[in-house]
Amino acid sequence: MKKKSVGKGLMMIGSLRTAGVTTYLKQGKMITRSSNSNEKRSNTLAQFVQRQKMRHTIALWKMLRLNCEVTFTERQTAYLNFASLTNRLSAVYVPKHMRDASFLMPGIPVSDGTLPAIKQELGGVDGVPALITDLRAAEWLRNEKLLFYTAEQHIEHNMPRTRFSMREVSRLDMTVVDGHLALVNEEFADEMKGWALVLVIGERCSPQTIVTRCTLYQQYMTDEALQTAAKSYGGLT
């Protein structure tokens, strides 16, 4: 609050809020009103979209940290790092009773760090589904570790949930394809799973996101899904 002397009195710039009462100057008159408001919480389209993104971020984070080593090193905390990256994903809309739902979709971050990202894509090797990377077979970095993340879409009590698991793999577990490494397995045809391979050397890691064939999330991105979800929260304002 800023005050200055004017003649014999005081002029208040801004407002003073105390003991549940707000006092402010308007058109030369001192106005006093209650600070407590019963007005409906604002829920514009932009606000609702952002709230749905944050809801999904929290749901994904809870599932990721449950069974996986957390490798986010580029922010003050791992969660803030994860949240800043996940906010770039498209919004998925669910009604209030499904607020804990989480969806498997391309681009879910599983790590962030200063090592070069590993390029990865789903494809095939000799007719067998594979996760193909740009890791060169001839380059074996000292003290390297490869963490293999698997994400799987589940429907639990009519609630979509993405569960994560992680294990360490060796270059010896991989197949050489045109000088590059690939993980080859029928598993990579599963349309309810997604994967990411993270390179870790000491305290550093590569920034990686999930690749997947899953499309379940798309039905929760429509205008109809948005309107249904918004209605459960009292509608848009």
GROMACS .gro file of C-alpha atoms in nm, residues 18 91 117:
model
    3
   18THR     CA    1  -0.774  -0.639   0.677
   91ALA     CA    2  -0.436  -3.156  -2.316
  117ALA     CA    3   1.937  -3.728  -2.677
   0.00000   0.00000   0.00000
